[in-house]
Short mmCIF file of N, CA, C and O and ligand atoms in Angstrom, two decimals:
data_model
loop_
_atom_site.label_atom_id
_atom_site.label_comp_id
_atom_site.label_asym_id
_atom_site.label_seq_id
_atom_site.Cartn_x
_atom_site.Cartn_y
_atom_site.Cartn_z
N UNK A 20 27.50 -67.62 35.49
CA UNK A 20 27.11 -67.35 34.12
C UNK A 20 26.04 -68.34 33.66
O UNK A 20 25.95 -69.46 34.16
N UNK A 21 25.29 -67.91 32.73
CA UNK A 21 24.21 -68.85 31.95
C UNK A 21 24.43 -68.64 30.53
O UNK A 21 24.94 -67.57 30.22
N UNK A 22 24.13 -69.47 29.59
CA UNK A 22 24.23 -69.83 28.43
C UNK A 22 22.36 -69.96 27.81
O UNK A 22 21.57 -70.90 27.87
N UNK A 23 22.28 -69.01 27.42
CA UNK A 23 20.81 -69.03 26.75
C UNK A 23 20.91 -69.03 25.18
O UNK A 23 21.37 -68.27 24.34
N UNK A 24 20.16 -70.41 25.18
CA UNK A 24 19.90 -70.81 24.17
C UNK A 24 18.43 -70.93 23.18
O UNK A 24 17.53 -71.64 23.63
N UNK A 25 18.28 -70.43 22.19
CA UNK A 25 17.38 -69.93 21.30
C UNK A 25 17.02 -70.95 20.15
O UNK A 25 17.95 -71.38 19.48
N UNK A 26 15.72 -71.38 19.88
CA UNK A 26 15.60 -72.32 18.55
C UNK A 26 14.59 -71.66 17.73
O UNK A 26 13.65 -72.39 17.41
N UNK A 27 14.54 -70.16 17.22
CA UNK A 27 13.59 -69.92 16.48
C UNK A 27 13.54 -69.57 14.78
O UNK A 27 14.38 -69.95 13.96
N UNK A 28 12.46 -68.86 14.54
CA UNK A 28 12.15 -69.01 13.49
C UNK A 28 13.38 -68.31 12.54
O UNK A 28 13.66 -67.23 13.06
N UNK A 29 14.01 -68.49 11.63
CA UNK A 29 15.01 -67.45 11.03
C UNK A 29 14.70 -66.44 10.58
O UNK A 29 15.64 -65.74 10.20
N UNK A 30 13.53 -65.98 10.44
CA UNK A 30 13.21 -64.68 9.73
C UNK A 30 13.00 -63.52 10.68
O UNK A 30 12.66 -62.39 10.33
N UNK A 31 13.30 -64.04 12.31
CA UNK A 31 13.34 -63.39 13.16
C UNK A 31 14.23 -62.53 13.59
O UNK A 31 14.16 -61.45 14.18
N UNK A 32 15.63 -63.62 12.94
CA UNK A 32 16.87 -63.16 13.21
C UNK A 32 17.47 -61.37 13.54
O UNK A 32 18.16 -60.90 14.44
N UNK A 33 16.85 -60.80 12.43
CA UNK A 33 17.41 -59.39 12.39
C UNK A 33 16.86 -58.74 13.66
O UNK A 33 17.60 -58.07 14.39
N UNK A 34 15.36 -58.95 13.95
CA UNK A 34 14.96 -58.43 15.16
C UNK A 34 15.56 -58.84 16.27
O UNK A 34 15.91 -57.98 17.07
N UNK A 35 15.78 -60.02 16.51
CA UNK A 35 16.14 -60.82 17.89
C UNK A 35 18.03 -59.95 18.15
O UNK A 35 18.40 -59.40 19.19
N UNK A 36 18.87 -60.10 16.87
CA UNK A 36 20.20 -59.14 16.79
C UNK A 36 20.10 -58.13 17.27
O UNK A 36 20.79 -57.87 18.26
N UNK A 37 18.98 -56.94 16.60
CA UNK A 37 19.00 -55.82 17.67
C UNK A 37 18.46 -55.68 18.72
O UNK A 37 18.57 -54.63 19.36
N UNK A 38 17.66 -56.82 19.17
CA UNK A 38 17.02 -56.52 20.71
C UNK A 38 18.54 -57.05 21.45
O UNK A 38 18.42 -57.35 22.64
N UNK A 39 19.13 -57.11 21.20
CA UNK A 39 20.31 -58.01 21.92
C UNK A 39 21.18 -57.39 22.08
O UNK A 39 21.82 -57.40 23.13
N UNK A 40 21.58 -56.31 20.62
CA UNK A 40 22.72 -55.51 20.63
C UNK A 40 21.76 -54.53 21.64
O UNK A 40 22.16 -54.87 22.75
N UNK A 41 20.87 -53.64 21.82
CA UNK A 41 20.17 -52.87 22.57
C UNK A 41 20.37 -53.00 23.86
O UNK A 41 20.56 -52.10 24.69
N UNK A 42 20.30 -54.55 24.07
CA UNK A 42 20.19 -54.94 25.55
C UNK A 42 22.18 -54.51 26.40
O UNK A 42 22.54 -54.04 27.47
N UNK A 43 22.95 -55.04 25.09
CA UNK A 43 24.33 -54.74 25.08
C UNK A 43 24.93 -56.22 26.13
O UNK A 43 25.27 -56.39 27.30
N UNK A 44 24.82 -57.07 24.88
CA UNK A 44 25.11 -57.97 25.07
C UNK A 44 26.41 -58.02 23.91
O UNK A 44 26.15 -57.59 22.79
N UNK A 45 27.86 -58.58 24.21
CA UNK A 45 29.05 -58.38 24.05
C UNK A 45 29.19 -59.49 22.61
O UNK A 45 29.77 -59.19 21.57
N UNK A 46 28.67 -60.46 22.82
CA UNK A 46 28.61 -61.42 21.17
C UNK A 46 27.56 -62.96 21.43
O UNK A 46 27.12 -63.57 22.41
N UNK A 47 27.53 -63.05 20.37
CA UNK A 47 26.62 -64.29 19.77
C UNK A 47 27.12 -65.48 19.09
O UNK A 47 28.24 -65.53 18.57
N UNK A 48 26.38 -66.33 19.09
CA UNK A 48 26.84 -67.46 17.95
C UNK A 48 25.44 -67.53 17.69
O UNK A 48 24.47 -67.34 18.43
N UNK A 49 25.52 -67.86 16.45
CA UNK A 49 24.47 -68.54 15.53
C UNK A 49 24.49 -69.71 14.55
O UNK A 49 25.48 -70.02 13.89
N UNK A 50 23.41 -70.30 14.52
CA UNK A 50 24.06 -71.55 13.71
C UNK A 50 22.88 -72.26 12.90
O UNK A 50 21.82 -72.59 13.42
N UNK A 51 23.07 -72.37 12.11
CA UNK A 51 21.54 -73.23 11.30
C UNK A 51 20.96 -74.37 12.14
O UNK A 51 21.87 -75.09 12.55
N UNK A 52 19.74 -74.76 12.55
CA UNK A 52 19.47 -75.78 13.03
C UNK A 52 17.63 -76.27 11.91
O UNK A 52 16.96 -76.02 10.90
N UNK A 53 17.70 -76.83 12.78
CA UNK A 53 16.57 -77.93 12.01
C UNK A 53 15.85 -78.64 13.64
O UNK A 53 16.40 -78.75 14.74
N UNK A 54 14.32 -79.06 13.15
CA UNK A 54 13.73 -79.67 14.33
C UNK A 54 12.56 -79.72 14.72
O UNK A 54 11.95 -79.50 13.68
N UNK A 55 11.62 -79.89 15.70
CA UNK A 55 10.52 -79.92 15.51
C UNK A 55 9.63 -80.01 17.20
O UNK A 55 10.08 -80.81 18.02
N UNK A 56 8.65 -79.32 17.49
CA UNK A 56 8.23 -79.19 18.89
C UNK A 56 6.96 -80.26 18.67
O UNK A 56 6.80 -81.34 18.10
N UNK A 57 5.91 -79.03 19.73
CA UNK A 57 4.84 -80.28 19.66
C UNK A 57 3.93 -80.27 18.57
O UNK A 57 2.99 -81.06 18.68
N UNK A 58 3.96 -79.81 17.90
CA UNK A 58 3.19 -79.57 16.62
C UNK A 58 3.61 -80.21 15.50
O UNK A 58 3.19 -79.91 14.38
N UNK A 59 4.87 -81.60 15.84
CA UNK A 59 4.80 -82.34 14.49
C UNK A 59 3.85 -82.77 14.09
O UNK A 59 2.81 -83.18 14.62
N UNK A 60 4.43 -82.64 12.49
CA UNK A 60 3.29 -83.22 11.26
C UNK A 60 3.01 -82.24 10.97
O UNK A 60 2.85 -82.12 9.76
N UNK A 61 2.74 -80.82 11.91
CA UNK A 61 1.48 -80.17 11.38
C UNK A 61 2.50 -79.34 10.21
O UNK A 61 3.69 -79.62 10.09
N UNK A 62 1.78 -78.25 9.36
CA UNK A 62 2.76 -77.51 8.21
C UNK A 62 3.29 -76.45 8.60
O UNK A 62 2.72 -75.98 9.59
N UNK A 63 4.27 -75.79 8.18
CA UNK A 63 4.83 -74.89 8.78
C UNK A 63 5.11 -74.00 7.59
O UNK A 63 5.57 -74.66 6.66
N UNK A 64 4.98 -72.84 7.34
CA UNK A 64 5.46 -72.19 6.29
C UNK A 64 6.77 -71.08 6.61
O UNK A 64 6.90 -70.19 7.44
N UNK A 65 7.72 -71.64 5.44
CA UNK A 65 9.23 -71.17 5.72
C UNK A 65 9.48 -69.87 4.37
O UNK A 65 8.82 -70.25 3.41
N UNK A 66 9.96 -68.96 4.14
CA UNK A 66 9.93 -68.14 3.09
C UNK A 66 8.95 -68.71 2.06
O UNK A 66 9.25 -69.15 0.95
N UNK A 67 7.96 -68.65 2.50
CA UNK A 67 6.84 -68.62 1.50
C UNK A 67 6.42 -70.33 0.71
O UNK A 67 5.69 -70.64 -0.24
N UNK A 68 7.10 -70.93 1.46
CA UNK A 68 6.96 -72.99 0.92
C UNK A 68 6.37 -73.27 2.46
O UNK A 68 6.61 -72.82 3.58
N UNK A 69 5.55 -74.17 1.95
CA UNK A 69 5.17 -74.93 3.22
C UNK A 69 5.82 -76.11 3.56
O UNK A 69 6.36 -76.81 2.70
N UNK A 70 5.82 -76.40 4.93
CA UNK A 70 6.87 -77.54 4.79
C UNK A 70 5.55 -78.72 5.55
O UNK A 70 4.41 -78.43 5.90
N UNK A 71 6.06 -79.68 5.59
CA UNK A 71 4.90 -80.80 6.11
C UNK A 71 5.84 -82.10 6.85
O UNK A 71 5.51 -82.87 7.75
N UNK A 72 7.09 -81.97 6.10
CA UNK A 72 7.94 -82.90 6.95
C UNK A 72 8.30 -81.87 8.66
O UNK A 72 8.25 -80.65 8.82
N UNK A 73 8.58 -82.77 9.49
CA UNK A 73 8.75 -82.89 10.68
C UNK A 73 10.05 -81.72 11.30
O UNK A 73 10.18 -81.16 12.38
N UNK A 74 10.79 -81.71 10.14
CA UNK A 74 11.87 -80.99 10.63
C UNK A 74 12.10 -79.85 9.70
O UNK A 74 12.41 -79.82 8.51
N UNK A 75 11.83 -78.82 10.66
CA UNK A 75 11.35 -77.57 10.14
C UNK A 75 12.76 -76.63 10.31
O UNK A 75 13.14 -76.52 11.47
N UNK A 76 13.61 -75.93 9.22
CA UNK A 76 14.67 -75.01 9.83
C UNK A 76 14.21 -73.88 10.48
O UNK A 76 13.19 -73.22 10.30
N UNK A 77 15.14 -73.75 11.30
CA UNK A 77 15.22 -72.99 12.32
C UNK A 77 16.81 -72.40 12.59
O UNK A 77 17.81 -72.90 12.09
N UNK A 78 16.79 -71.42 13.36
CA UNK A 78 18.12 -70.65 13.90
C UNK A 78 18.37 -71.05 15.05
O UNK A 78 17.42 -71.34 15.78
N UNK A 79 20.03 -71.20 15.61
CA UNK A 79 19.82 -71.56 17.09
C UNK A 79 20.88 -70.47 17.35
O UNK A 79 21.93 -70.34 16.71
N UNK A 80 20.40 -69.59 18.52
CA UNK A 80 20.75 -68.62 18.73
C UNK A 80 21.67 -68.40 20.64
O UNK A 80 21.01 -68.27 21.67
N UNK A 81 22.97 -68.42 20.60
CA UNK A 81 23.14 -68.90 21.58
C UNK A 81 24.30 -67.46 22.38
O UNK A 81 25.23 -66.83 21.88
N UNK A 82 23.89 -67.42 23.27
CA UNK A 82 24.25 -66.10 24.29
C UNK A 82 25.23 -66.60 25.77
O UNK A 82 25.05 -67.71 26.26
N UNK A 83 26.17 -65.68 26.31
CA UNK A 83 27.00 -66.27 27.30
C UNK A 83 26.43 -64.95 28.09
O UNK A 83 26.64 -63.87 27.54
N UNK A 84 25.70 -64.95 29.40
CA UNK A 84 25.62 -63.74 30.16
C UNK A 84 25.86 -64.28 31.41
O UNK A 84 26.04 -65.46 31.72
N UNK A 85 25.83 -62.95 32.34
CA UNK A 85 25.75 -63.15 33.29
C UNK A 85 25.03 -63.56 34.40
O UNK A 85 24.45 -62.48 34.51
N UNK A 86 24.68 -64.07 35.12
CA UNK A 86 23.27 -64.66 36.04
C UNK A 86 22.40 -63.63 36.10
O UNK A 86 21.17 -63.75 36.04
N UNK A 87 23.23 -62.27 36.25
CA UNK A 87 22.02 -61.45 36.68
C UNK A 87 20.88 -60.68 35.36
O UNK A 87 19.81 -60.07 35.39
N UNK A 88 21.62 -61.05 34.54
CA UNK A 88 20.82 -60.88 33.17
C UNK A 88 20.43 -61.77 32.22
O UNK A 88 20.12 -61.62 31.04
N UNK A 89 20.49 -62.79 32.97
CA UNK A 89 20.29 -63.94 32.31
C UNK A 89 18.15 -63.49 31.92
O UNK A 89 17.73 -63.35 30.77
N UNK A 90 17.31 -63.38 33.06
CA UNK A 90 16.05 -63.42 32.73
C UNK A 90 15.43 -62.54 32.20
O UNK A 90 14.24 -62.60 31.89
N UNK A 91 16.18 -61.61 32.06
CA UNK A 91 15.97 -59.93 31.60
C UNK A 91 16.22 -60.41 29.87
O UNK A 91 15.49 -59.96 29.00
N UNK A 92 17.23 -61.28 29.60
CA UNK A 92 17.85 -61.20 28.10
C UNK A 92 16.80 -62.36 27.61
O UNK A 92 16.70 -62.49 26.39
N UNK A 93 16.06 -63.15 28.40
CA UNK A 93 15.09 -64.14 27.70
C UNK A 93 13.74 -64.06 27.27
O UNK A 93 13.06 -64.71 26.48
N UNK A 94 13.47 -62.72 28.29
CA UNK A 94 12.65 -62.06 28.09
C UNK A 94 12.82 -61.15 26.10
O UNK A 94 11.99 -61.11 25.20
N UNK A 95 14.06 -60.65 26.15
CA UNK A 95 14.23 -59.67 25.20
C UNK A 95 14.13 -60.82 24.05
O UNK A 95 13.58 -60.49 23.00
N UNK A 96 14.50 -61.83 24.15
CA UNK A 96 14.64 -62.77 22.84
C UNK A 96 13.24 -63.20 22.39
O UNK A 96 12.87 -63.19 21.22
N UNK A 97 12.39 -63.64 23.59
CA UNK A 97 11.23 -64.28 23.25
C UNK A 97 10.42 -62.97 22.87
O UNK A 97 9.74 -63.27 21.89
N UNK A 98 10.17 -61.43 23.26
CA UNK A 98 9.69 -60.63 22.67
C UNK A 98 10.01 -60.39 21.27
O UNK A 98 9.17 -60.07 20.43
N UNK A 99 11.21 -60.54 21.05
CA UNK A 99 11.90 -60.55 20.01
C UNK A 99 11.38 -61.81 18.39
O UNK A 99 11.19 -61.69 17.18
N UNK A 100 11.38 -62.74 19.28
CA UNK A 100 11.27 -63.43 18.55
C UNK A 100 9.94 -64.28 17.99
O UNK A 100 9.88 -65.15 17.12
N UNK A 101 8.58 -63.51 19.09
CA UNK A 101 7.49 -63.96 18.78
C UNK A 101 6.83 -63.73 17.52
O UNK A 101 7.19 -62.71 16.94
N UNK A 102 6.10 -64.32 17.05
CA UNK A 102 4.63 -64.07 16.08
C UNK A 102 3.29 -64.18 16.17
O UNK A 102 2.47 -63.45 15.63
N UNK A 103 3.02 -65.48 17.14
CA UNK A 103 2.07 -65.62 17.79
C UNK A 103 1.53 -66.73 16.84
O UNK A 103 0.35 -67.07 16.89
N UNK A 104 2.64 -67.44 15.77
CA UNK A 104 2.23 -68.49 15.04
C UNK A 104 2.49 -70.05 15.29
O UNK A 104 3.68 -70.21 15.56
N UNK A 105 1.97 -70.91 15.29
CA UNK A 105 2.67 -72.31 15.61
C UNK A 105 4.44 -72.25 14.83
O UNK A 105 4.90 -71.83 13.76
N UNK A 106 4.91 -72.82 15.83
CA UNK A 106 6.74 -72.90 15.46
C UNK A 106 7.54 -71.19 16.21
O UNK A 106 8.63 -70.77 15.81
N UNK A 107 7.17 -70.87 16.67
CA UNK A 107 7.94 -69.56 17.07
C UNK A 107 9.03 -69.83 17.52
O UNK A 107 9.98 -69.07 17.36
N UNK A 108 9.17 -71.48 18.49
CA UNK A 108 10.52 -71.61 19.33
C UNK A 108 10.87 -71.64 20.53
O UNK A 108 9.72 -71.47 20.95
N UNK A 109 11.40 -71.70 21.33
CA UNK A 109 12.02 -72.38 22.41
C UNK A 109 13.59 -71.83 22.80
O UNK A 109 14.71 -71.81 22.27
N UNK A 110 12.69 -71.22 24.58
CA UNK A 110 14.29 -70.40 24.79
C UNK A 110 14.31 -71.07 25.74
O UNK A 110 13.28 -71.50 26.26
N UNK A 111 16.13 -71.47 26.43
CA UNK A 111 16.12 -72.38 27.73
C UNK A 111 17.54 -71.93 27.78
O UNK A 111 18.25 -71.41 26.92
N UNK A 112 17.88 -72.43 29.70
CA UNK A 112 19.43 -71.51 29.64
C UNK A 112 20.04 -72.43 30.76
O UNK A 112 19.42 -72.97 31.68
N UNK A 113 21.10 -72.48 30.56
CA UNK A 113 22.55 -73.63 31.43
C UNK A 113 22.80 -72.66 32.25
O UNK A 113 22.64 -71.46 32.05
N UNK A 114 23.37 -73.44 33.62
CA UNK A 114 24.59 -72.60 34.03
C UNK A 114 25.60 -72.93 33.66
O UNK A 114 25.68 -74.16 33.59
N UNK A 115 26.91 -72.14 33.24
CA UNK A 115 28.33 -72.44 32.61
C UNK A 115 29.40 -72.21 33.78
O UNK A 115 29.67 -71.26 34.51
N UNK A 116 29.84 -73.33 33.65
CA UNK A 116 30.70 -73.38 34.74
C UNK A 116 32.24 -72.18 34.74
O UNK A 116 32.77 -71.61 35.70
N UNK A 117 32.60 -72.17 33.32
CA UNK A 117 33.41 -71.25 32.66
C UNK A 117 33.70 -70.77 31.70
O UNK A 117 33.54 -71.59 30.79
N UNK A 118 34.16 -69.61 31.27
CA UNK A 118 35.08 -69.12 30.51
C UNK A 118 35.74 -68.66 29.92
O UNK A 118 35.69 -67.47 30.25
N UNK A 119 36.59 -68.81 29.00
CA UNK A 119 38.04 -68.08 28.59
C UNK A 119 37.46 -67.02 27.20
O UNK A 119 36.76 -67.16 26.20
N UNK A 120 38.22 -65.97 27.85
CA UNK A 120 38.30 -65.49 26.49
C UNK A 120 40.10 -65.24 25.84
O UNK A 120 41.06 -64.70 26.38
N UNK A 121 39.98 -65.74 24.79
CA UNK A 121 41.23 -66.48 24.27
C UNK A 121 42.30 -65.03 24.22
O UNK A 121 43.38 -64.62 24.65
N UNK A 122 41.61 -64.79 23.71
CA UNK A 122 43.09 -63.33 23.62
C UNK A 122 44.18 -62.94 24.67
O UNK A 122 45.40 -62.72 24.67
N UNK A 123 42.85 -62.97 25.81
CA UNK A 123 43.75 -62.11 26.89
C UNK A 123 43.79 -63.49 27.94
O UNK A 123 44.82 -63.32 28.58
N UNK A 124 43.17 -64.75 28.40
CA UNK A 124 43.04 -65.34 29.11
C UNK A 124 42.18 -65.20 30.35
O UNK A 124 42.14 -65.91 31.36
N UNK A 125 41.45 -64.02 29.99
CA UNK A 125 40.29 -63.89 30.93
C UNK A 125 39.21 -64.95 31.31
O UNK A 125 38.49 -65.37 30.40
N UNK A 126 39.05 -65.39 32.50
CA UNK A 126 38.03 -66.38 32.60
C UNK A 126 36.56 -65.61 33.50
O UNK A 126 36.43 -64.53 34.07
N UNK A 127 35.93 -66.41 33.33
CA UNK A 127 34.87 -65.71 34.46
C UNK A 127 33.70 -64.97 33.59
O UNK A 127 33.29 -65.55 32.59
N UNK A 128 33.21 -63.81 33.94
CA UNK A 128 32.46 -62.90 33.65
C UNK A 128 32.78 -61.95 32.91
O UNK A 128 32.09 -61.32 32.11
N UNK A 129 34.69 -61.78 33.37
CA UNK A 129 34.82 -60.76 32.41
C UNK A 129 35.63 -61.38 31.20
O UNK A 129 36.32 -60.62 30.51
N UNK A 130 35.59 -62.45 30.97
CA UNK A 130 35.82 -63.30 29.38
C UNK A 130 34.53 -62.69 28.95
O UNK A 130 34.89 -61.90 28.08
N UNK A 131 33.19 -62.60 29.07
CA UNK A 131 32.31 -62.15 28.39
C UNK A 131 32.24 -61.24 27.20
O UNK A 131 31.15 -60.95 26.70
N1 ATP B 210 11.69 -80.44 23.84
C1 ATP B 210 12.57 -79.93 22.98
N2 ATP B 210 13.87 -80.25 23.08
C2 ATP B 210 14.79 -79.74 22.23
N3 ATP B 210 14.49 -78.86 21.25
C3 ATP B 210 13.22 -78.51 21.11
C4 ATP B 210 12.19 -79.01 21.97
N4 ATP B 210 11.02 -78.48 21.60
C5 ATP B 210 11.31 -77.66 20.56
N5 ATP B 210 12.61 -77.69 20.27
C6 ATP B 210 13.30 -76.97 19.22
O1 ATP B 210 12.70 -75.70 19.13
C7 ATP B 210 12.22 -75.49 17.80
C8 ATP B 210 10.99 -74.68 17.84
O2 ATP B 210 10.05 -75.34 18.61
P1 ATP B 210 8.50 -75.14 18.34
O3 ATP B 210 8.20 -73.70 18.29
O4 ATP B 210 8.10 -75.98 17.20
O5 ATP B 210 8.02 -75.75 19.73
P2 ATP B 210 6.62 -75.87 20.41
O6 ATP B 210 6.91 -75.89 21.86
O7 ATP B 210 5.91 -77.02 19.83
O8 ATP B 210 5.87 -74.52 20.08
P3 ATP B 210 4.54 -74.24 19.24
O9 ATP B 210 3.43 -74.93 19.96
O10 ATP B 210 4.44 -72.76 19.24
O11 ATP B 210 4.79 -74.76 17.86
C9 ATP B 210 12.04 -76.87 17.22
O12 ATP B 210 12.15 -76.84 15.82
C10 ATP B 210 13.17 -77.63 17.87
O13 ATP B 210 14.37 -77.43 17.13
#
């Protein structure tokens, strides 16, 4: 399994959800984040404010798949999640050694 992880823009969100549900990927976490690539300093505009400090919010968008869809689903996020503007974001992915899904005690692939 791999764990792909997402740091983009939030206004992306709704698109990046259905390229994901499309792809039929089983669940998500999401989580507010904050941060900044190589373009600190420069401004970033967030719902319509510009920002100029360093740490710009962002979504972190995080996925449990399988190896074999691991490059297929990073693909779907970064299409998903482009603009073609400075700050778009940063996709990168673990291998996970395991895990459970709590209900039934499934581990593996099919905890997924
Ligand atoms: N090297 C890094 N390590 C950890 N998180 C990072 C790294 N680079 C970027 N991020 C996270 O990804 C978010 C989005 O990155 P950002 O798009 O600003 O990166 P970038 O590579 O400088 O791209 P761009 O040149 O398009 O602005 C950042 O706000 C930060 O949270």
């Amino acid at each position: 399994m791999k764990l792909i992880t997402a740091v983009v823009k939030p206004h992306r969100l709704d698109e990046i959800k259905e390229a994901l549900q499309a792809f039929g990927v089983h669940g998500l976490t999401v989580t507010e984040a904050s941060g900044y690539g190589r373009q600190r300093g420069h401004t970033e505009v967030y719902r319509g404010a510009e920002y100029t400090v360093d740490l710009v919010p962002k979504i972190r968008i995080e996925v449990l798949v399988e190896d074999s869809d691991a490059d297929q689903l990073i693909d779907v996020v970064v299409k998903a999640a482009r603009t073609g503007k400075i700050g778009d974001g940063k996709v990168w992915s673990l291998p996970v050694d395991t895990a459970v899904r709590v209900r039934t005690g499934e581990r593996g692939p099919d905890a997924l």
